[in-house]
PDB file of C-alpha atoms in Angstrom:
ATOM      1  CA  MET A 693     201.069 296.367  95.627  1.00 96.00           C
ATOM      2  CA  ILE A 694     201.668 297.886  92.374  1.00 98.00           C
ATOM      3  CA  LYS A 695     200.107 297.364  88.783  1.00 98.00           C
ATOM      4  CA  ILE A 696     202.105 297.658  85.273  1.00 98.00           C
ATOM      5  CA  SER A 697     200.009 298.109  82.713  1.00 98.00           C
ATOM      6  CA  ILE A 698     200.801 298.350  79.104  1.00 98.00           C
ATOM      7  CA  LEU A 699     197.745 299.661  76.952  1.00 98.00           C
ATOM      8  CA  TYR A 700     197.892 299.413  73.313  1.00 98.00           C
ATOM      9  CA  PRO A 701     196.240 302.168  71.585  1.00 98.00           C
ATOM     10  CA  ASN A 702     193.696 301.626  69.010  1.00 97.00           C
ATOM     11  CA  SER A 703     193.927 303.416  65.686  1.00 90.00           C
ATOM     12  CA  PRO A 704     192.644 302.255  62.560  1.00 89.00           C
ATOM     13  CA  ASN A 705     196.126 301.729  60.625  1.00 93.00           C
ATOM     14  CA  SER A 706     197.156 299.134  63.860  1.00 94.00           C
ATOM     15  CA  ARG A 707     197.607 295.742  63.634  1.00 97.00           C
ATOM     16  CA  PHE A 708     197.210 293.408  66.569  1.00 98.00           C
ATOM     17  CA  ASP A 709     197.192 289.538  66.322  1.00 98.00           C
ATOM     18  CA  LEU A 710     194.759 288.975  69.727  1.00 98.00           C
ATOM     19  CA  PRO A 711     194.769 285.045  69.220  1.00 98.00           C
ATOM     20  CA  TYR A 712     198.736 285.029  69.244  1.00 98.00           C
ATOM     21  CA  TYR A 713     198.849 287.756  72.381  1.00 98.00           C
ATOM     22  CA  ILE A 714     196.379 285.425  74.162  1.00 98.00           C
ATOM     23  CA  GLY A 715     197.829 282.156  72.855  1.00 98.00           C
ATOM     24  CA  THR A 716     201.589 282.552  72.656  1.00 98.00           C
ATOM     25  CA  HIS A 717     202.666 285.682  74.394  1.00 98.00           C
ATOM     26  CA  MET A 718     200.812 286.469  77.365  1.00 98.00           C
ATOM     27  CA  PRO A 719     201.914 282.039  78.383  1.00 98.00           C
ATOM     28  CA  MET A 720     205.327 283.038  77.832  1.00 98.00           C
ATOM     29  CA  SER A 721     205.371 285.980  80.056  1.00 98.00           C
ATOM     30  CA  ILE A 722     203.445 284.630  82.582  1.00 98.00           C
ATOM     31  CA  GLY A 723     205.604 281.858  82.666  1.00 98.00           C
ATOM     32  CA  LEU A 724     208.402 284.085  82.962  1.00 98.00           C
ATOM     33  CA  LEU A 725     207.440 286.817  85.312  1.00 98.00           C
ATOM     34  CA  GLY A 726     205.058 284.677  87.551  1.00 97.00           C
ATOM     35  CA  ALA A 727     207.738 282.609  88.803  1.00 96.00           C
ATOM     36  CA  HIS A 728     209.469 285.397  90.634  1.00 97.00           C
ATOM     37  CA  PRO A 729     207.764 285.391  94.321  1.00 97.00           C
ATOM     38  CA  GLY A 730     207.018 289.262  94.131  1.00 98.00           C
ATOM     39  CA  PHE A 731     204.011 288.416  91.060  1.00 98.00           C
ATOM     40  CA  LYS A 732     200.590 288.868  92.363  1.00 98.00           C
ATOM     41  CA  GLY A 733     198.756 288.173  89.540  1.00 97.00           C
ATOM     42  CA  VAL A 734     197.929 289.377  85.951  1.00 98.00           C
ATOM     43  CA  SER A 735     194.837 290.612  83.874  1.00 98.00           C
ATOM     44  CA  VAL A 736     194.198 290.895  80.189  1.00 98.00           C
ATOM     45  CA  GLU A 737     191.386 292.670  78.505  1.00 98.00           C
ATOM     46  CA  GLN A 738     190.280 293.369  75.415  1.00 98.00           C
ATOM     47  CA  GLY A 739     188.571 296.841  74.488  1.00 97.00           C
ATOM     48  CA  LEU A 740     185.245 296.674  72.817  1.00 97.00           C
ATOM     49  CA  GLY A 741     183.984 300.222  72.598  1.00 97.00           C
ATOM     50  CA  GLY A 742     184.170 303.670  73.877  1.00 96.00           C
ATOM     51  CA  ALA A 743     182.046 305.381  76.597  1.00 93.00           C
ATOM     52  CA  VAL A 744     179.551 306.702  73.744  1.00 95.00           C
ATOM     53  CA  PRO A 745     177.638 303.312  72.304  1.00 94.00           C
ATOM     54  CA  GLY A 746     178.713 302.688  68.796  1.00 94.00           C
ATOM     55  CA  THR A 747     182.504 304.155  69.032  1.00 96.00           C
ATOM     56  CA  ASP A 748     185.815 302.658  69.063  1.00 95.00           C
ATOM     57  CA  ALA A 749     187.498 301.506  72.405  1.00 97.00           C
ATOM     58  CA  ALA A 750     190.505 303.716  73.335  1.00 97.00           C
ATOM     59  CA  TYR A 751     192.660 300.783  73.980  1.00 98.00           C
ATOM     60  CA  ILE A 752     192.373 297.390  71.352  1.00 97.00           C
ATOM     61  CA  ALA A 753     194.053 295.530  74.463  1.00 98.00           C
ATOM     62  CA  LEU A 754     195.235 296.052  78.143  1.00 98.00           C
ATOM     63  CA  CYS A 755     197.460 294.054  80.000  1.00 98.00           C
ATOM     64  CA  HIS A 756     198.083 294.508  83.893  1.00 98.00           C
ATOM     65  CA  PHE A 757     200.745 293.046  85.890  1.00 98.00           C
ATOM     66  CA  HIS A 758     200.705 292.858  89.590  1.00 98.00           C
ATOM     67  CA  PHE A 759     203.844 292.963  91.860  1.00 98.00           C
ATOM     68  CA  ASP A 760     204.311 293.397  95.737  1.00 97.00           C
ATOM     69  CA  SER A 761     207.008 296.420  94.349  1.00 97.00           C
ATOM     70  CA  LEU A 762     208.382 298.037  91.599  1.00 97.00           C
ATOM     71  CA  GLU A 763     211.616 296.476  92.529  1.00 97.00           C
ATOM     72  CA  SER A 764     210.059 292.821  92.228  1.00 98.00           C
ATOM     73  CA  PHE A 765     208.560 293.472  88.900  1.00 98.00           C
ATOM     74  CA  MET A 766     212.035 295.036  87.649  1.00 98.00           C
ATOM     75  CA  ASP A 767     213.804 291.674  89.018  1.00 98.00           C
ATOM     76  CA  ALA A 768     211.564 289.650  86.908  1.00 98.00           C
ATOM     77  CA  PHE A 769     211.120 291.738  84.072  1.00 98.00           C
ATOM     78  CA  MET A 770     215.181 292.573  83.397  1.00 98.00           C
ATOM     79  CA  PRO A 771     216.302 289.015  82.460  1.00 98.00           C
ATOM     80  CA  HIS A 772     213.291 288.550  80.099  1.00 98.00           C
ATOM     81  CA  ALA A 773     212.965 291.896  78.827  1.00 98.00           C
ATOM     82  CA  ALA A 774     214.967 290.956  75.369  1.00 98.00           C
ATOM     83  CA  ALA A 775     212.987 287.802  74.752  1.00 98.00           C
ATOM     84  CA  LEU A 776     209.655 290.071  75.622  1.00 98.00           C
ATOM     85  CA  GLN A 777     209.850 292.815  73.726  1.00 97.00           C
ATOM     86  CA  GLY A 778     211.360 290.705  70.995  1.00 98.00           C
ATOM     87  CA  ASP A 779     208.438 288.744  70.240  1.00 98.00           C
ATOM     88  CA  MET A 780     205.921 291.911  70.445  1.00 98.00           C
ATOM     89  CA  PRO A 781     206.310 292.315  66.085  1.00 98.00           C
ATOM     90  CA  ASN A 782     204.624 288.920  66.010  1.00 98.00           C
ATOM     91  CA  TYR A 783     201.447 290.311  67.401  1.00 98.00           C
ATOM     92  CA  THR A 784     201.837 294.265  67.104  1.00 98.00           C
ATOM     93  CA  ASP A 785     202.997 297.229  65.275  1.00 98.00           C
ATOM     94  CA  ILE A 786     201.633 299.685  68.046  1.00 98.00           C
ATOM     95  CA  GLU A 787     203.639 301.174  70.643  1.00 97.00           C
ATOM     96  CA  PRO A 788     202.175 300.400  73.665  1.00 98.00           C
ATOM     97  CA  ILE A 789     201.771 302.885  76.649  1.00 98.00           C
ATOM     98  CA  ILE A 790     203.502 301.809  79.898  1.00 98.00           C
ATOM     99  CA  GLN A 791     202.360 303.118  83.270  1.00 98.00           C
ATOM    100  CA  VAL A 792     203.337 301.821  86.731  1.00 98.00           C
ATOM    101  CA  SER A 793     200.738 302.794  89.220  1.00 98.00           C
ATOM    102  CA  LYS A 794     200.600 302.172  93.210  1.00 98.00           C
ATOM    103  CA  VAL A 795     197.198 300.144  94.032  1.00 97.00           C
ATOM    104  CA  LEU A 796     195.055 302.004  96.598  1.00 97.00           C
ATOM    105  CA  ILE A 797     192.078 299.777  96.556  1.00 95.00           C
ATOM    106  CA  SER A 798     191.383 296.068  95.238  1.00 90.00           C
ATOM    107  CA  GLN A 799     188.900 293.493  96.000  1.00 88.00           C
TER     108      GLN A 799
END
């Protein structure tokens, strides 16, 4: 299984509309990508703080899609890339960090 992580760095001048992201963008994303047979799940996290109490979280939000393979993710994503990426200005001005990982342990 692979995980596609979309990480939104936290910075004082950035804009991130979490209610829009949770209520509009993610349901659209899940509806489009979740229809693919290789889709295994998704999680979304909100950064609350850093390692030292009272410090800011490194990321304001994180999204993790799980697919059976990178090819499955690309097959699910590419037909909808323009719509999903085109919706980003509605909730953020942050350039996300994207990482593809192989899941070695999951319970």
